[in-house]
Short mmCIF file of C-alpha atoms and ligand atoms in Angstrom, two decimals:
data_model
loop_
_atom_site.label_atom_id
_atom_site.label_comp_id
_atom_site.label_asym_id
_atom_site.label_seq_id
_atom_site.Cartn_x
_atom_site.Cartn_y
_atom_site.Cartn_z
CA MET A 871 -1.96 46.61 1.96
CA ALA A 872 0.16 43.69 3.15
CA LYS A 873 3.36 44.84 4.85
CA LEU A 874 6.60 43.01 5.64
CA THR A 875 6.56 44.78 9.01
CA GLU A 876 3.38 42.95 9.96
CA ILE A 877 4.51 39.38 9.36
CA SER A 878 7.28 37.34 10.97
CA TRP A 879 10.07 36.05 8.76
CA GLU A 880 9.00 32.47 9.46
CA ASP A 881 5.39 33.14 8.40
CA PHE A 882 6.49 35.07 5.32
CA GLU A 883 9.01 32.43 4.28
CA ALA A 884 6.34 29.73 4.50
CA LEU A 885 3.99 31.49 2.04
CA GLY A 886 3.79 30.50 -1.63
CA LEU A 887 5.37 32.96 -4.09
CA GLU A 888 2.04 34.34 -5.28
CA ALA A 889 0.94 34.94 -1.69
CA LYS A 890 4.24 36.75 -1.03
CA LYS A 891 3.70 39.17 -3.93
CA PRO A 892 1.45 41.74 -2.14
CA PHE A 893 4.02 42.12 0.63
CA LEU A 894 6.62 43.26 -1.87
CA GLU A 895 4.65 45.89 -3.80
CA LEU A 896 5.15 49.63 -4.03
CA PRO A 897 2.77 51.41 -1.62
CA ASP A 898 1.22 53.48 -4.46
CA GLY A 899 -1.32 50.78 -5.42
CA SER A 900 0.22 50.32 -8.89
CA GLY A 901 0.89 46.65 -8.21
CA MET A 902 4.53 47.18 -9.32
CA PRO A 903 7.25 45.71 -7.14
CA TYR A 904 9.22 47.62 -4.51
CA HIS A 905 11.47 44.66 -3.73
CA THR A 906 12.05 42.60 -6.90
CA LEU A 907 12.77 39.07 -5.77
CA PHE A 908 11.16 36.55 -8.15
CA ALA A 909 9.32 36.34 -11.47
CA GLN A 910 5.93 35.64 -9.83
CA GLN A 911 5.71 39.33 -8.95
CA PHE A 912 5.07 40.28 -12.59
CA ASP A 913 1.74 39.86 -14.33
CA ARG A 914 1.11 40.83 -17.91
CA ASN A 915 0.09 44.35 -17.02
CA ALA A 916 3.30 44.91 -15.04
CA LEU A 917 5.38 43.46 -17.89
CA GLU A 918 3.71 45.65 -20.48
CA LYS A 919 4.14 48.74 -18.31
CA LEU A 920 7.86 48.03 -17.83
CA CYS A 921 8.45 47.33 -21.51
CA ALA A 922 6.69 50.58 -22.42
CA LEU A 923 8.87 52.45 -19.91
CA ALA A 924 12.03 50.76 -21.25
CA ASN A 925 11.05 51.83 -24.78
CA ARG A 926 10.47 55.36 -23.52
CA ILE A 927 13.86 55.52 -21.76
CA ARG A 928 15.58 54.07 -24.85
CA PHE A 929 13.95 56.74 -27.01
CA ILE A 930 14.60 59.67 -24.65
CA ASN A 931 18.24 58.65 -24.25
CA LYS A 932 18.89 59.06 -27.99
CA SER A 933 19.30 62.83 -27.83
CA LYS A 934 21.79 64.68 -25.65
CA GLU A 935 19.01 66.75 -24.09
CA GLY A 936 17.00 63.61 -23.37
CA ALA A 937 19.98 61.78 -21.92
CA LEU A 938 20.76 64.75 -19.66
CA TYR A 939 17.13 64.90 -18.56
CA LEU A 940 17.26 61.20 -17.59
CA LYS A 941 20.54 61.71 -15.73
CA ASN A 942 18.76 64.14 -13.47
CA VAL A 943 15.73 61.97 -12.67
CA LEU A 944 17.38 59.94 -9.90
CA ALA A 945 20.50 62.03 -9.33
CA HIS A 946 19.48 62.20 -5.65
CA LYS A 947 19.75 58.39 -5.22
CA ARG A 948 22.58 55.95 -4.56
CA ALA A 949 22.59 52.20 -5.30
CA MET A 950 24.80 49.44 -3.96
CA LEU A 951 25.75 46.57 -6.25
CA TYR A 952 26.42 43.66 -3.93
CA PHE A 953 27.59 40.69 -5.99
CA SER A 954 29.01 37.65 -4.24
CA GLN A 955 28.92 35.47 -7.37
CA PRO A 956 30.66 36.04 -10.71
CA SER A 957 28.89 38.37 -13.15
CA SER A 958 29.70 40.46 -16.23
CA ARG A 959 26.45 41.46 -17.94
CA THR A 960 24.13 41.58 -14.95
CA PHE A 961 26.58 43.73 -13.01
CA LEU A 962 27.45 46.03 -15.90
CA SER A 963 23.92 46.44 -17.20
CA HIS A 964 22.63 47.38 -13.75
CA LEU A 965 25.55 49.78 -13.42
CA ALA A 966 24.81 51.30 -16.84
CA ALA A 967 21.09 51.48 -15.98
CA CYS A 968 21.96 53.42 -12.81
CA GLN A 969 24.21 55.72 -14.83
CA ILE A 970 21.42 56.43 -17.34
CA LEU A 971 19.22 57.60 -14.48
CA GLY A 972 21.97 59.55 -12.73
CA ILE A 973 22.17 57.19 -9.74
CA THR A 974 25.54 57.09 -7.99
CA THR A 975 26.77 53.55 -7.30
CA GLY A 976 29.02 51.60 -4.99
CA SER A 977 29.94 47.94 -5.28
CA VAL A 978 31.23 44.81 -3.64
CA ARG A 979 32.01 42.12 -6.20
CA ASP A 980 33.71 39.62 -3.97
CA ALA A 981 32.73 38.85 -0.37
CA ALA A 982 36.44 38.27 0.32
CA THR A 983 36.97 42.04 0.02
CA SER A 984 34.14 42.91 2.44
CA SER A 985 33.77 42.43 6.17
CA GLU A 986 31.92 39.18 5.51
CA PHE A 987 35.42 37.79 5.22
CA LYS A 988 35.92 38.79 8.85
CA GLY A 989 32.80 36.84 9.81
CA GLU A 990 30.14 39.54 9.44
CA SER A 991 26.66 38.12 8.77
CA HIS A 992 24.77 38.91 5.54
CA GLU A 993 22.19 40.69 7.68
CA ASP A 994 24.80 43.03 9.18
CA SER A 995 26.43 43.61 5.77
CA VAL A 996 23.12 44.56 4.19
CA ARG A 997 22.24 46.82 7.15
CA THR A 998 25.60 48.50 6.61
CA PHE A 999 24.94 49.04 2.89
CA SER A 1000 21.52 50.46 3.70
CA SER A 1001 23.19 53.12 5.85
CA TYR A 1002 24.88 54.60 2.81
CA PHE A 1003 22.66 53.66 -0.16
CA ASP A 1004 19.02 53.86 -1.28
CA MET A 1005 18.80 50.50 -3.08
CA ILE A 1006 20.67 47.20 -2.99
CA ILE A 1007 21.08 45.18 -6.17
CA MET A 1008 22.33 41.81 -5.03
CA ARG A 1009 23.50 38.49 -6.48
CA SER A 1010 24.14 35.56 -4.22
CA PRO A 1011 24.72 31.80 -4.46
CA GLU A 1012 22.12 31.40 -1.70
CA ARG A 1013 18.52 30.69 -2.61
CA GLY A 1014 16.14 32.96 -0.68
CA LEU A 1015 18.83 35.30 0.67
CA ALA A 1016 17.45 38.34 -1.18
CA GLU A 1017 14.03 37.60 0.35
CA LYS A 1018 15.47 37.40 3.83
CA MET A 1019 17.33 40.67 3.31
CA ALA A 1020 14.20 42.38 2.03
CA TRP A 1021 12.39 41.30 5.17
CA GLU A 1022 15.28 42.40 7.41
CA LEU A 1023 15.52 45.84 5.81
CA SER A 1024 11.77 46.36 5.83
CA ASN A 1025 11.96 45.87 9.58
CA SER A 1026 14.87 48.34 10.00
CA GLU A 1027 15.06 52.14 10.09
CA ARG A 1028 16.25 52.18 6.46
CA PRO A 1029 13.70 50.06 4.55
CA ILE A 1030 15.35 50.42 1.13
CA PRO A 1031 14.44 48.20 -1.85
CA ILE A 1032 16.29 45.02 -2.85
CA LEU A 1033 16.64 43.85 -6.44
CA ASN A 1034 17.53 40.19 -6.87
CA ALA A 1035 20.18 39.94 -9.59
CA GLY A 1036 20.36 36.15 -9.34
CA SER A 1037 19.78 33.89 -6.34
CA GLY A 1038 21.44 30.49 -6.37
CA LYS A 1039 19.87 27.98 -8.78
CA ASP A 1040 16.53 29.51 -8.01
CA GLN A 1041 15.52 32.79 -9.63
CA HIS A 1042 16.87 35.56 -11.85
CA PRO A 1043 13.88 37.87 -12.27
CA THR A 1044 15.62 40.78 -14.01
CA GLN A 1045 17.12 38.42 -16.61
CA ALA A 1046 13.61 37.11 -17.28
CA LEU A 1047 12.42 40.70 -17.71
CA LEU A 1048 15.06 41.40 -20.34
CA ASP A 1049 14.24 38.09 -22.03
CA ILE A 1050 10.55 39.04 -22.21
CA TYR A 1051 11.45 42.52 -23.46
CA THR A 1052 13.57 40.90 -26.17
CA LEU A 1053 10.76 38.52 -27.16
CA ILE A 1054 8.20 41.32 -27.22
CA ARG A 1055 10.48 43.53 -29.37
CA SER A 1056 11.30 40.66 -31.70
CA PHE A 1057 7.67 39.87 -32.46
CA GLU A 1058 6.07 43.30 -32.10
CA ASN A 1059 5.66 43.83 -35.83
CA LYS A 1060 5.05 40.17 -36.54
CA GLY A 1061 1.79 39.54 -34.69
CA GLY A 1062 3.04 39.64 -31.08
CA LEU A 1063 4.20 37.12 -28.52
CA ASP A 1064 0.90 35.30 -27.85
CA GLY A 1065 0.59 31.86 -29.39
CA ARG A 1066 4.35 31.40 -29.90
CA THR A 1067 6.47 28.34 -29.19
CA VAL A 1068 9.54 28.86 -27.00
CA THR A 1069 12.17 26.13 -26.64
CA PHE A 1070 14.60 25.99 -23.70
CA CYS A 1071 17.73 23.90 -24.22
CA GLY A 1072 20.74 23.00 -22.08
CA ASP A 1073 21.00 22.78 -18.29
CA LEU A 1074 17.38 23.36 -17.41
CA MET A 1075 17.75 21.69 -14.00
CA ARG A 1076 20.10 24.31 -12.57
CA GLY A 1077 19.51 27.34 -14.82
CA ARG A 1078 17.78 30.01 -12.75
CA THR A 1079 17.04 32.07 -15.86
CA VAL A 1080 14.92 29.18 -17.19
CA ARG A 1081 12.73 29.00 -14.08
CA SER A 1082 12.12 32.76 -14.07
CA LEU A 1083 11.43 33.07 -17.81
CA SER A 1084 9.26 29.96 -17.97
CA TYR A 1085 7.02 31.57 -15.35
CA LEU A 1086 6.89 34.98 -17.07
CA LEU A 1087 5.81 33.31 -20.32
CA THR A 1088 2.71 31.93 -18.59
CA ASN A 1089 1.40 35.52 -18.49
CA PHE A 1090 0.88 35.39 -22.26
CA THR A 1091 -1.82 33.50 -24.11
CA GLY A 1092 -1.20 30.19 -25.84
CA ILE A 1093 2.60 30.05 -25.50
CA LYS A 1094 3.90 26.49 -25.80
CA GLN A 1095 7.12 25.70 -23.94
CA ILE A 1096 9.48 22.91 -25.08
CA PHE A 1097 12.25 21.70 -22.76
CA VAL A 1098 15.20 20.04 -24.48
CA ALA A 1099 17.89 18.56 -22.20
CA PRO A 1100 19.68 15.38 -21.25
CA LYS A 1101 17.63 13.42 -18.68
CA ASP A 1102 19.87 14.41 -15.78
CA LEU A 1103 19.58 18.11 -16.56
CA GLN A 1104 15.87 18.29 -17.47
CA VAL A 1105 13.53 20.96 -16.24
CA PRO A 1106 12.81 20.61 -12.50
CA ALA A 1107 9.49 19.37 -11.13
CA ASP A 1108 8.46 22.71 -9.61
CA VAL A 1109 8.55 24.40 -13.03
CA VAL A 1110 6.55 21.57 -14.62
CA MET A 1111 4.02 21.71 -11.80
CA ILE A 1112 3.37 25.41 -12.35
CA LEU A 1113 2.83 24.84 -16.08
CA ALA A 1114 0.52 21.86 -15.46
CA LYS A 1115 -1.48 23.78 -12.86
CA LYS A 1116 -1.92 26.74 -15.20
CA GLY A 1117 -2.90 24.48 -18.10
CA ILE A 1118 0.09 25.59 -20.22
CA ASP A 1119 1.01 23.44 -23.22
CA PHE A 1120 4.53 22.03 -22.77
CA GLU A 1121 6.75 19.21 -23.98
CA VAL A 1122 9.84 17.54 -22.52
CA THR A 1123 12.18 16.03 -25.11
CA GLU A 1124 15.80 15.32 -26.11
CA ASP A 1125 15.30 16.27 -29.75
CA LEU A 1126 16.66 19.77 -30.40
CA LYS A 1127 16.31 19.53 -34.17
CA ALA A 1128 12.60 18.66 -34.03
CA ALA A 1129 12.01 21.42 -31.48
CA THR A 1130 13.95 23.97 -33.55
CA LYS A 1131 11.72 23.36 -36.58
CA VAL A 1132 8.56 24.33 -34.67
CA SER A 1133 10.00 27.10 -32.45
CA ASP A 1134 9.66 30.85 -32.65
CA ALA A 1135 12.46 31.25 -30.10
CA VAL A 1136 15.20 28.84 -29.03
CA TYR A 1137 16.66 29.80 -25.64
CA MET A 1138 20.05 28.12 -25.22
CA THR A 1139 21.78 27.81 -21.83
CA ARG A 1140 25.18 26.64 -20.67
CA ILE A 1141 25.90 23.67 -18.40
CA GLN A 1142 25.91 25.10 -14.86
CA ASP A 1143 28.76 22.91 -13.64
CA GLU A 1144 29.60 25.21 -10.74
CA TRP A 1145 26.77 23.36 -8.97
CA ASP A 1146 28.21 19.83 -9.50
CA SER A 1147 28.23 17.91 -6.21
CA ALA A 1148 31.53 16.28 -7.22
CA LYS A 1149 33.86 18.18 -9.54
CA GLY A 1150 33.57 16.88 -13.11
CA ASP A 1151 30.09 15.28 -12.68
CA SER A 1152 28.58 17.32 -15.53
CA ALA A 1153 31.43 16.41 -17.86
CA LYS A 1154 30.24 12.79 -17.68
CA ILE A 1155 26.88 13.75 -19.25
CA ASP A 1156 26.71 13.56 -23.04
CA THR A 1157 25.62 17.05 -24.04
CA SER A 1158 26.66 16.84 -27.68
CA ARG A 1159 23.02 16.79 -28.92
CA PHE A 1160 22.16 19.94 -26.97
CA LYS A 1161 24.13 22.45 -28.98
CA PHE A 1162 22.90 24.87 -31.63
CA GLY A 1163 24.99 24.92 -34.80
CA ALA A 1164 24.78 25.22 -38.58
CA GLU A 1165 22.37 22.25 -38.89
CA GLU A 1166 19.93 23.70 -36.37
CA LEU A 1167 20.24 27.14 -37.94
CA ALA A 1168 19.16 25.64 -41.27
CA LEU A 1169 16.02 24.24 -39.59
CA LEU A 1170 15.05 27.46 -37.80
CA GLY A 1171 12.09 29.43 -39.20
CA LYS A 1172 12.86 32.70 -40.96
CA ASP A 1173 11.22 34.89 -38.30
CA ALA A 1174 12.37 32.78 -35.34
CA ILE A 1175 15.14 33.92 -32.97
CA ILE A 1176 18.01 32.41 -31.00
CA MET A 1177 18.44 33.62 -27.42
CA HIS A 1178 20.97 33.00 -24.67
CA PRO A 1179 21.34 34.67 -21.25
CA LEU A 1180 25.14 34.40 -21.74
CA PRO A 1181 27.89 33.59 -20.91
CA ARG A 1182 28.13 31.07 -23.72
CA ARG A 1183 30.55 28.20 -23.97
CA ASP A 1184 30.08 26.05 -27.07
CA GLU A 1185 26.33 25.55 -26.95
CA ILE A 1186 25.84 28.06 -29.77
CA ALA A 1187 28.37 27.74 -32.58
CA THR A 1188 30.01 31.06 -33.48
CA CYS A 1189 28.91 30.52 -37.10
CA CYS A 1190 25.42 31.59 -35.93
CA ASP A 1191 26.62 34.93 -34.55
CA HIS A 1192 26.05 37.05 -37.64
CA ASP A 1193 22.71 35.55 -38.58
CA PRO A 1194 19.94 38.16 -38.17
CA ARG A 1195 18.06 35.62 -36.02
CA ALA A 1196 20.87 35.57 -33.42
CA MET A 1197 19.28 37.81 -30.83
CA TYR A 1198 21.70 37.28 -27.91
CA TRP A 1199 23.66 40.48 -28.51
CA ARG A 1200 20.58 42.67 -28.61
CA GLN A 1201 19.16 40.70 -25.69
CA MET A 1202 22.18 41.79 -23.64
CA ARG A 1203 21.65 45.48 -24.45
CA ASN A 1204 17.93 45.18 -23.75
CA GLY A 1205 18.97 44.28 -20.20
CA MET A 1206 20.23 47.81 -19.67
CA TRP A 1207 16.95 49.42 -20.79
CA ILE A 1208 14.60 47.15 -18.88
CA ARG A 1209 16.72 47.43 -15.73
CA ALA A 1210 16.66 51.22 -16.02
CA ALA A 1211 12.85 50.92 -16.33
CA LEU A 1212 12.62 48.65 -13.28
CA ILE A 1213 14.84 50.90 -11.14
CA ALA A 1214 12.89 54.03 -12.16
CA SER A 1215 9.64 52.24 -11.37
CA THR A 1216 10.96 51.03 -8.01
CA PHE A 1217 11.72 54.61 -7.01
CA GLY A 1218 8.24 55.71 -8.15
CA PHE A 1219 9.41 57.66 -11.22
CA ALA A 1220 7.73 55.64 -13.98
CA ASP A 1221 4.95 58.16 -14.63
CA THR A 1222 7.37 61.12 -14.47
CA ILE A 1223 9.43 59.60 -17.29
CA MET A 1224 6.44 58.35 -19.30
CA ASN A 1225 4.87 61.84 -19.22
CA CYS A 1226 7.97 63.99 -19.65
CA GLY A 1227 8.25 66.26 -22.67
CA TYR A 1228 10.96 64.35 -24.52
C1 LIG H 890 23.06 33.75 -16.14
C2 LIG H 890 23.10 33.57 -14.64
O1 LIG H 890 23.92 34.17 -13.93
O2 LIG H 890 22.25 32.85 -14.16
N1 LIG H 890 23.90 34.79 -16.57
C3 LIG H 890 23.39 36.06 -16.62
O3 LIG H 890 23.01 36.62 -15.63
N2 LIG H 890 23.27 36.59 -17.82
C4 LIG H 890 23.27 32.49 -16.89
C5 LIG H 890 24.49 31.68 -16.66
O4 LIG H 890 25.37 32.03 -15.85
O5 LIG H 890 24.61 30.66 -17.34
#
């Protein structure tokens, strides 16, 4: 088995994502991740296993006895939520997922309240957290930081797992997991996810959820991906290259209405203007045609769904909110279940829960 203790940071960093995958796996041979850093770590088998576990946890949690059983499964573990970028859902759903499994948590939500403010390096901060906790769930504006921290910890006396809860403009693997879980649940009694058409709309250039989900969708058969955005915010070249290399059918367009008509899922995203190089740059882009409202809703198929990682601004009109095809509320709750599944799996408790008597 490949180990992070047997490769230098420089050599590891230089590898492609698929080549990095074996270094990040659980040692039990299951192929499931120990450190969860990017979407390329999940193949179809891993996704199906996690979704089955999330379903199981959701079911067990319905009864008081089941919920109390789950609360005991990881009652011996502590997790640190280390968020140095704003977050509501990702923070809270990880917190709730930990609570479901009985994990005690600690948190830093603002680097200004930690010793990083006094000049402590990320490496030293993470080493500090690892002294007190058994897992670090981290969000950072820095691309690749979670990877570096995973390497650092693996080469320390406390090699605890890292979960990437959003890294810069780059990846958001756990969001992609909840998006896949939502898609699978939405189509499970309607012929499944294979062969569907998924449209991404909004700021595809800087949306990390788009990159991670686009990759996860390539694990399914015959899924077409449509990218709808203004030219300056279109899907980045690295995403397109992966699709082209894998022979995935995709289309790049500015026509949301035409895409809506043929889509099984429309995944809306907000303009990520926190990344503007000069304040107000995004406001100069005409985004009026990249919003989902009553007209688009009228064009959407009856079994199709509207998704959004949230937070939303005005890219989905509130008149859509009560339509049964508006899946963004359920999508948010799915995040709690799939994150509970991922955390249980990371600690090696997937089979225990799958096979328990509840
Ligand atoms: C997303 C993120 O942080 O990338 N939010 C989330 O985690 N649900 C999307 C966004 O901020 O637009």
